[in-house]
């Protein structure tokens, strides 16, 4: 049935039985072992040969048991296109934004986004990831663009109706500013925010939604204030410690408009992000014995966990790391010349910022070397030139199936995965049945594959779940063990 569907998708259903019979005759008679050899043996009309050429990628599917690959591959390609179109909007000149945005909206219609849950879920995953990790220096500008796209999804592509509220909240919750926007648009109600606050171990989510919690559930407000050992003065400090003394805030609404900011509002942090070297030197001069190794502390306004860097009690980033993370090359050079302290872990912030001058200086002068983790960071932050550079510099070996799947779960970078998929197919043109993905997923049933290892990626602080369309594909395969090690219970609890 899958074969018929695949050929039907190509407009070739009328030729399927003839193709299948002819190919099987040649395959069996000549004892052929590769699809390339098969083509050499086929002596057919030009019309039929052109049909086979179009369907070439489908030929191995006739002979193997890898179920659903055609649909999986198509989903990857469409999501890759969506990712590229979204990045085009976020990175183009302001005058071109309306045109690029219209291209994306037309593509939504072309692929019938609201009628295809795997694609819709995949796009939301990419959308949220880009809102946090792409071009972090332009987050506040990009946020307005993203809200315009969300409005389009709400009004014309049934965002609210296409997802269960808890699923939608789960997909967006890494970006509290988008959660806040969707809450104001009545896409989900206060109960989901309330539940998240009740379960929260860290205080950031609570701090962001204090106005709503204090008004709508005073008991929860008092409970969490006690749990986090906070006082009203602490709340005022969190919200207003960086505001100019001359600013007068006369209403609750004005006070909490402060939440439109997306990064730390410490004065030194704002100076570094703008790469204003004169203001930086003036700030240091105006503070006696200012420690250049001091930190920008974590902020509840910051969605990016790398920037907040909450590891045990060592929250925040050094000024040096912060300058690298935002590509502030002038302040970086100043701190570099002052020989500030840094570690091997600091180098990843150069990758996050993506500034080529900073990268060159560290490669030539740093006592530490870039490592494989920096390579994966470049994928996560969508720096393809840096990714290619590290691939050559570090001689990154070919990725295995588990490692490429894990990389996609962590980075949501479907363009990277698509390039790997195409390269894997092309490199095995002599015999597509020898491709990594085929060999891995069609092992003997006596070698069951642990589904958890393919669908969940873990590091020391987080776990990352696969796209929904990965589940659809992987769990169809006959030798996937979905109950291995009892991890299926853990997966269920995540939703």
PDB file of N, CA and C in Angstrom, residues 325-397:
ATOM      1  N   UNK A 325      28.822  36.628  23.345  1.00  0.00           N
ATOM      2  CA  UNK A 325      27.485  36.147  23.024  1.00  0.00           C
ATOM      3  C   UNK A 325      26.698  37.112  22.163  1.00  0.00           C
ATOM      4  N   UNK A 326      26.947  38.388  22.316  1.00  0.00           N
ATOM      5  CA  UNK A 326      26.235  39.396  21.521  1.00  0.00           C
ATOM      6  C   UNK A 326      27.102  39.976  20.403  1.00  0.00           C
ATOM      7  N   UNK A 327      28.231  39.342  20.137  1.00  0.00           N
ATOM      8  CA  UNK A 327      29.073  39.767  19.019  1.00  0.00           C
ATOM      9  C   UNK A 327      29.595  41.173  19.151  1.00  0.00           C
ATOM     10  N   UNK A 328      29.793  41.631  20.391  1.00  0.00           N
ATOM     11  CA  UNK A 328      30.236  43.015  20.643  1.00  0.00           C
ATOM     12  C   UNK A 328      31.756  43.081  20.582  1.00  0.00           C
ATOM     13  N   UNK A 329      32.267  43.211  19.381  1.00  0.00           N
ATOM     14  CA  UNK A 329      33.692  43.029  19.133  1.00  0.00           C
ATOM     15  C   UNK A 329      34.549  44.112  19.789  1.00  0.00           C
ATOM     16  N   UNK A 330      34.064  45.334  19.885  1.00  0.00           N
ATOM     17  CA  UNK A 330      34.868  46.413  20.480  1.00  0.00           C
ATOM     18  C   UNK A 330      35.082  46.200  21.977  1.00  0.00           C
ATOM     19  N   UNK A 331      34.023  45.852  22.667  1.00  0.00           N
ATOM     20  CA  UNK A 331      34.150  45.588  24.102  1.00  0.00           C
ATOM     21  C   UNK A 331      34.921  44.299  24.333  1.00  0.00           C
ATOM     22  N   UNK A 332      34.721  43.315  23.452  1.00  0.00           N
ATOM     23  CA  UNK A 332      35.509  42.079  23.541  1.00  0.00           C
ATOM     24  C   UNK A 332      36.997  42.389  23.467  1.00  0.00           C
ATOM     25  N   UNK A 333      37.409  43.194  22.498  1.00  0.00           N
ATOM     26  CA  UNK A 333      38.834  43.516  22.335  1.00  0.00           C
ATOM     27  C   UNK A 333      39.383  44.219  23.584  1.00  0.00           C
ATOM     28  N   UNK A 334      38.603  45.121  24.138  1.00  0.00           N
ATOM     29  CA  UNK A 334      39.022  45.844  25.347  1.00  0.00           C
ATOM     30  C   UNK A 334      39.272  44.848  26.488  1.00  0.00           C
ATOM     31  N   UNK A 335      38.343  43.939  26.697  1.00  0.00           N
ATOM     32  CA  UNK A 335      38.478  42.963  27.783  1.00  0.00           C
ATOM     33  C   UNK A 335      39.598  41.964  27.500  1.00  0.00           C
ATOM     34  N   UNK A 336      39.783  41.616  26.230  1.00  0.00           N
ATOM     35  CA  UNK A 336      40.855  40.693  25.840  1.00  0.00           C
ATOM     36  C   UNK A 336      42.218  41.307  26.151  1.00  0.00           C
ATOM     37  N   UNK A 337      42.368  42.577  25.843  1.00  0.00           N
ATOM     38  CA  UNK A 337      43.634  43.267  26.123  1.00  0.00           C
ATOM     39  C   UNK A 337      43.885  43.405  27.625  1.00  0.00           C
ATOM     40  N   UNK A 338      42.806  43.436  28.399  1.00  0.00           N
ATOM     41  CA  UNK A 338      42.935  43.517  29.860  1.00  0.00           C
ATOM     42  C   UNK A 338      43.177  42.139  30.487  1.00  0.00           C
ATOM     43  N   UNK A 339      43.222  41.124  29.638  1.00  0.00           N
ATOM     44  CA  UNK A 339      43.512  39.745  30.070  1.00  0.00           C
ATOM     45  C   UNK A 339      42.562  39.271  31.174  1.00  0.00           C
ATOM     46  N   UNK A 340      41.278  39.425  30.915  1.00  0.00           N
ATOM     47  CA  UNK A 340      40.281  38.951  31.874  1.00  0.00           C
ATOM     48  C   UNK A 340      40.275  37.424  31.909  1.00  0.00           C
ATOM     49  N   UNK A 341      39.678  36.883  32.944  1.00  0.00           N
ATOM     50  CA  UNK A 341      39.634  35.432  33.115  1.00  0.00           C
ATOM     51  C   UNK A 341      38.573  34.816  32.199  1.00  0.00           C
ATOM     52  N   UNK A 342      38.860  33.610  31.735  1.00  0.00           N
ATOM     53  CA  UNK A 342      37.870  32.848  30.981  1.00  0.00           C
ATOM     54  C   UNK A 342      38.266  31.381  31.003  1.00  0.00           C
ATOM     55  N   UNK A 343      37.356  30.505  30.600  1.00  0.00           N
ATOM     56  CA  UNK A 343      37.612  29.066  30.613  1.00  0.00           C
ATOM     57  C   UNK A 343      37.377  28.490  29.220  1.00  0.00           C
ATOM     58  N   UNK A 344      37.616  27.207  29.088  1.00  0.00           N
ATOM     59  CA  UNK A 344      37.353  26.554  27.806  1.00  0.00           C
ATOM     60  C   UNK A 344      35.861  26.608  27.455  1.00  0.00           C
ATOM     61  N   UNK A 345      34.998  26.653  28.498  1.00  0.00           N
ATOM     62  CA  UNK A 345      33.556  26.726  28.259  1.00  0.00           C
ATOM     63  C   UNK A 345      33.128  28.087  27.714  1.00  0.00           C
ATOM     64  N   UNK A 346      33.974  29.085  27.905  1.00  0.00           N
ATOM     65  CA  UNK A 346      33.638  30.438  27.440  1.00  0.00           C
ATOM     66  C   UNK A 346      33.598  30.526  25.920  1.00  0.00           C
ATOM     67  N   UNK A 347      34.350  29.648  25.251  1.00  0.00           N
ATOM     68  CA  UNK A 347      34.483  29.764  23.799  1.00  0.00           C
ATOM     69  C   UNK A 347      33.165  29.577  23.056  1.00  0.00           C
ATOM     70  N   UNK A 348      32.241  28.837  23.661  1.00  0.00           N
ATOM     71  CA  UNK A 348      30.976  28.610  22.949  1.00  0.00           C
ATOM     72  C   UNK A 348      30.195  29.907  22.747  1.00  0.00           C
ATOM     73  N   UNK A 349      30.468  30.922  23.598  1.00  0.00           N
ATOM     74  CA  UNK A 349      29.747  32.190  23.454  1.00  0.00           C
ATOM     75  C   UNK A 349      30.222  32.976  22.237  1.00  0.00           C
ATOM     76  N   UNK A 350      31.423  32.702  21.809  1.00  0.00           N
ATOM     77  CA  UNK A 350      31.892  33.253  20.535  1.00  0.00           C
ATOM     78  C   UNK A 350      31.066  32.678  19.392  1.00  0.00           C
ATOM     79  N   UNK A 351      30.761  31.378  19.473  1.00  0.00           N
ATOM     80  CA  UNK A 351      29.954  30.721  18.445  1.00  0.00           C
ATOM     81  C   UNK A 351      28.528  31.260  18.474  1.00  0.00           C
ATOM     82  N   UNK A 352      27.989  31.441  19.666  1.00  0.00           N
ATOM     83  CA  UNK A 352      26.631  31.971  19.807  1.00  0.00           C
ATOM     84  C   UNK A 352      26.520  33.346  19.155  1.00  0.00           C
ATOM     85  N   UNK A 353      27.491  34.218  19.415  1.00  0.00           N
ATOM     86  CA  UNK A 353      27.470  35.560  18.831  1.00  0.00           C
ATOM     87  C   UNK A 353      27.733  35.578  17.344  1.00  0.00           C
ATOM     88  N   UNK A 354      28.531  34.618  16.868  1.00  0.00           N
ATOM     89  CA  UNK A 354      28.752  34.479  15.433  1.00  0.00           C
ATOM     90  C   UNK A 354      29.605  35.554  14.792  1.00  0.00           C
ATOM     91  N   UNK A 355      30.389  36.297  15.594  1.00  0.00           N
ATOM     92  CA  UNK A 355      31.232  37.355  15.029  1.00  0.00           C
ATOM     93  C   UNK A 355      32.546  36.760  14.524  1.00  0.00           C
ATOM     94  N   UNK A 356      32.829  36.937  13.245  1.00  0.00           N
ATOM     95  CA  UNK A 356      33.998  36.304  12.626  1.00  0.00           C
ATOM     96  C   UNK A 356      35.314  36.869  13.158  1.00  0.00           C
ATOM     97  N   UNK A 357      35.346  38.162  13.520  1.00  0.00           N
ATOM     98  CA  UNK A 357      36.574  38.762  14.058  1.00  0.00           C
ATOM     99  C   UNK A 357      36.917  38.172  15.424  1.00  0.00           C
ATOM    100  N   UNK A 358      35.908  38.007  16.261  1.00  0.00           N
ATOM    101  CA  UNK A 358      36.135  37.398  17.576  1.00  0.00           C
ATOM    102  C   UNK A 358      36.594  35.957  17.412  1.00  0.00           C
ATOM    103  N   UNK A 359      35.976  35.242  16.493  1.00  0.00           N
ATOM    104  CA  UNK A 359      36.358  33.851  16.236  1.00  0.00           C
ATOM    105  C   UNK A 359      37.815  33.763  15.799  1.00  0.00           C
ATOM    106  N   UNK A 360      38.221  34.642  14.909  1.00  0.00           N
ATOM    107  CA  UNK A 360      39.603  34.618  14.413  1.00  0.00           C
ATOM    108  C   UNK A 360      40.598  34.892  15.538  1.00  0.00           C
ATOM    109  N   UNK A 361      40.315  35.886  16.377  1.00  0.00           N
ATOM    110  CA  UNK A 361      41.224  36.225  17.484  1.00  0.00           C
ATOM    111  C   UNK A 361      41.389  35.040  18.427  1.00  0.00           C
ATOM    112  N   UNK A 362      40.292  34.391  18.758  1.00  0.00           N
ATOM    113  CA  UNK A 362      40.365  33.261  19.688  1.00  0.00           C
ATOM    114  C   UNK A 362      41.087  32.067  19.066  1.00  0.00           C
ATOM    115  N   UNK A 363      40.867  31.843  17.789  1.00  0.00           N
ATOM    116  CA  UNK A 363      41.564  30.736  17.120  1.00  0.00           C
ATOM    117  C   UNK A 363      43.070  30.968  17.112  1.00  0.00           C
ATOM    118  N   UNK A 364      43.474  32.203  16.936  1.00  0.00           N
ATOM    119  CA  UNK A 364      44.903  32.511  16.816  1.00  0.00           C
ATOM    120  C   UNK A 364      45.596  32.699  18.162  1.00  0.00           C
ATOM    121  N   UNK A 365      44.870  33.201  19.171  1.00  0.00           N
ATOM    122  CA  UNK A 365      45.538  33.635  20.399  1.00  0.00           C
ATOM    123  C   UNK A 365      45.087  32.929  21.675  1.00  0.00           C
ATOM    124  N   UNK A 366      43.964  32.246  21.647  1.00  0.00           N
ATOM    125  CA  UNK A 366      43.456  31.653  22.891  1.00  0.00           C
ATOM    126  C   UNK A 366      44.275  30.434  23.308  1.00  0.00           C
ATOM    127  N   UNK A 367      44.385  30.237  24.618  1.00  0.00           N
ATOM    128  CA  UNK A 367      45.065  29.049  25.142  1.00  0.00           C
ATOM    129  C   UNK A 367      44.166  27.820  25.039  1.00  0.00           C
ATOM    130  N   UNK A 368      42.873  28.041  24.789  1.00  0.00           N
ATOM    131  CA  UNK A 368      41.925  26.935  24.631  1.00  0.00           C
ATOM    132  C   UNK A 368      41.568  26.767  23.156  1.00  0.00           C
ATOM    133  N   UNK A 369      41.146  25.576  22.806  1.00  0.00           N
ATOM    134  CA  UNK A 369      40.773  25.276  21.428  1.00  0.00           C
ATOM    135  C   UNK A 369      39.276  24.996  21.337  1.00  0.00           C
ATOM    136  N   UNK A 370      38.717  25.345  20.206  1.00  0.00           N
ATOM    137  CA  UNK A 370      37.316  25.021  19.958  1.00  0.00           C
ATOM    138  C   UNK A 370      37.160  23.506  19.869  1.00  0.00           C
ATOM    139  N   UNK A 371      36.033  23.005  20.380  1.00  0.00           N
ATOM    140  CA  UNK A 371      35.821  21.564  20.409  1.00  0.00           C
ATOM    141  C   UNK A 371      34.532  21.184  19.685  1.00  0.00           C
ATOM    142  N   UNK A 372      34.199  19.910  19.754  1.00  0.00           N
ATOM    143  CA  UNK A 372      33.044  19.402  19.023  1.00  0.00           C
ATOM    144  C   UNK A 372      31.734  20.019  19.519  1.00  0.00           C
ATOM    145  N   UNK A 373      31.676  20.343  20.807  1.00  0.00           N
ATOM    146  CA  UNK A 373      30.469  20.976  21.346  1.00  0.00           C
ATOM    147  C   UNK A 373      30.219  22.327  20.674  1.00  0.00           C
ATOM    148  N   UNK A 374      31.295  23.029  20.331  1.00  0.00           N
ATOM    149  CA  UNK A 374      31.153  24.307  19.615  1.00  0.00           C
ATOM    150  C   UNK A 374      30.560  24.085  18.223  1.00  0.00           C
ATOM    151  N   UNK A 375      30.913  22.976  17.604  1.00  0.00           N
ATOM    152  CA  UNK A 375      30.351  22.613  16.303  1.00  0.00           C
ATOM    153  C   UNK A 375      28.831  22.475  16.402  1.00  0.00           C
ATOM    154  N   UNK A 376      28.365  21.755  17.422  1.00  0.00           N
ATOM    155  CA  UNK A 376      26.922  21.561  17.590  1.00  0.00           C
ATOM    156  C   UNK A 376      26.224  22.861  17.988  1.00  0.00           C
ATOM    157  N   UNK A 377      26.913  23.712  18.730  1.00  0.00           N
ATOM    158  CA  UNK A 377      26.350  25.019  19.076  1.00  0.00           C
ATOM    159  C   UNK A 377      26.120  25.858  17.820  1.00  0.00           C
ATOM    160  N   UNK A 378      27.030  25.772  16.856  1.00  0.00           N
ATOM    161  CA  UNK A 378      26.869  26.535  15.608  1.00  0.00           C
ATOM    162  C   UNK A 378      25.646  26.066  14.825  1.00  0.00           C
ATOM    163  N   UNK A 379      25.318  24.780  14.925  1.00  0.00           N
ATOM    164  CA  UNK A 379      24.109  24.253  14.278  1.00  0.00           C
ATOM    165  C   UNK A 379      22.871  24.784  14.992  1.00  0.00           C
ATOM    166  N   UNK A 380      22.916  24.768  16.316  1.00  0.00           N
ATOM    167  CA  UNK A 380      21.787  25.222  17.125  1.00  0.00           C
ATOM    168  C   UNK A 380      21.465  26.692  16.893  1.00  0.00           C
ATOM    169  N   UNK A 381      22.496  27.507  16.660  1.00  0.00           N
ATOM    170  CA  UNK A 381      22.311  28.946  16.482  1.00  0.00           C
ATOM    171  C   UNK A 381      22.296  29.356  15.010  1.00  0.00           C
ATOM    172  N   UNK A 382      22.228  28.401  14.108  1.00  0.00           N
ATOM    173  CA  UNK A 382      22.055  28.670  12.681  1.00  0.00           C
ATOM    174  C   UNK A 382      23.177  29.536  12.110  1.00  0.00           C
ATOM    175  N   UNK A 383      24.404  29.076  12.317  1.00  0.00           N
ATOM    176  CA  UNK A 383      25.568  29.733  11.713  1.00  0.00           C
ATOM    177  C   UNK A 383      26.215  28.739  10.736  1.00  0.00           C
ATOM    178  N   UNK A 384      25.646  28.564   9.538  1.00  0.00           N
ATOM    179  CA  UNK A 384      26.128  27.519   8.629  1.00  0.00           C
ATOM    180  C   UNK A 384      27.588  27.670   8.221  1.00  0.00           C
ATOM    181  N   UNK A 385      28.078  28.903   8.076  1.00  0.00           N
ATOM    182  CA  UNK A 385      29.480  29.096   7.693  1.00  0.00           C
ATOM    183  C   UNK A 385      30.417  28.638   8.812  1.00  0.00           C
ATOM    184  N   UNK A 386      30.042  28.930  10.049  1.00  0.00           N
ATOM    185  CA  UNK A 386      30.853  28.479  11.187  1.00  0.00           C
ATOM    186  C   UNK A 386      30.772  26.965  11.315  1.00  0.00           C
ATOM    187  N   UNK A 387      29.591  26.402  11.069  1.00  0.00           N
ATOM    188  CA  UNK A 387      29.429  24.944  11.108  1.00  0.00           C
ATOM    189  C   UNK A 387      30.373  24.277  10.114  1.00  0.00           C
ATOM    190  N   UNK A 388      30.386  24.780   8.888  1.00  0.00           N
ATOM    191  CA  UNK A 388      31.271  24.219   7.857  1.00  0.00           C
ATOM    192  C   UNK A 388      32.736  24.392   8.241  1.00  0.00           C
ATOM    193  N   UNK A 389      33.065  25.551   8.811  1.00  0.00           N
ATOM    194  CA  UNK A 389      34.440  25.821   9.242  1.00  0.00           C
ATOM    195  C   UNK A 389      34.886  24.811  10.298  1.00  0.00           C
ATOM    196  N   UNK A 390      34.046  24.577  11.306  1.00  0.00           N
ATOM    197  CA  UNK A 390      34.395  23.632  12.370  1.00  0.00           C
ATOM    198  C   UNK A 390      34.430  22.193  11.857  1.00  0.00           C
ATOM    199  N   UNK A 391      33.565  21.895  10.914  1.00  0.00           N
ATOM    200  CA  UNK A 391      33.548  20.541  10.357  1.00  0.00           C
ATOM    201  C   UNK A 391      34.892  20.211   9.720  1.00  0.00           C
ATOM    202  N   UNK A 392      35.471  21.183   9.036  1.00  0.00           N
ATOM    203  CA  UNK A 392      36.780  20.989   8.419  1.00  0.00           C
ATOM    204  C   UNK A 392      37.904  21.084   9.445  1.00  0.00           C
ATOM    205  N   UNK A 393      37.820  22.077  10.324  1.00  0.00           N
ATOM    206  CA  UNK A 393      38.872  22.305  11.314  1.00  0.00           C
ATOM    207  C   UNK A 393      38.997  21.139  12.289  1.00  0.00           C
ATOM    208  N   UNK A 394      37.859  20.660  12.775  1.00  0.00           N
ATOM    209  CA  UNK A 394      37.856  19.617  13.805  1.00  0.00           C
ATOM    210  C   UNK A 394      37.778  18.213  13.223  1.00  0.00           C
ATOM    211  N   UNK A 395      37.657  18.148  11.885  1.00  0.00           N
ATOM    212  CA  UNK A 395      37.546  16.850  11.207  1.00  0.00           C
ATOM    213  C   UNK A 395      36.428  16.009  11.836  1.00  0.00           C
ATOM    214  N   UNK A 396      35.248  16.596  11.864  1.00  0.00           N
ATOM    215  CA  UNK A 396      34.086  15.930  12.449  1.00  0.00           C
ATOM    216  C   UNK A 396      33.771  14.680  11.634  1.00  0.00           C
ATOM    217  N   UNK A 397      33.711  13.509  12.261  1.00  0.00           N
ATOM    218  CA  UNK A 397      33.411  12.279  11.516  1.00  0.00           C
ATOM    219  C   UNK A 397      31.959  12.264  11.047  1.00  0.00           C
TER     220      UNK A 397
END
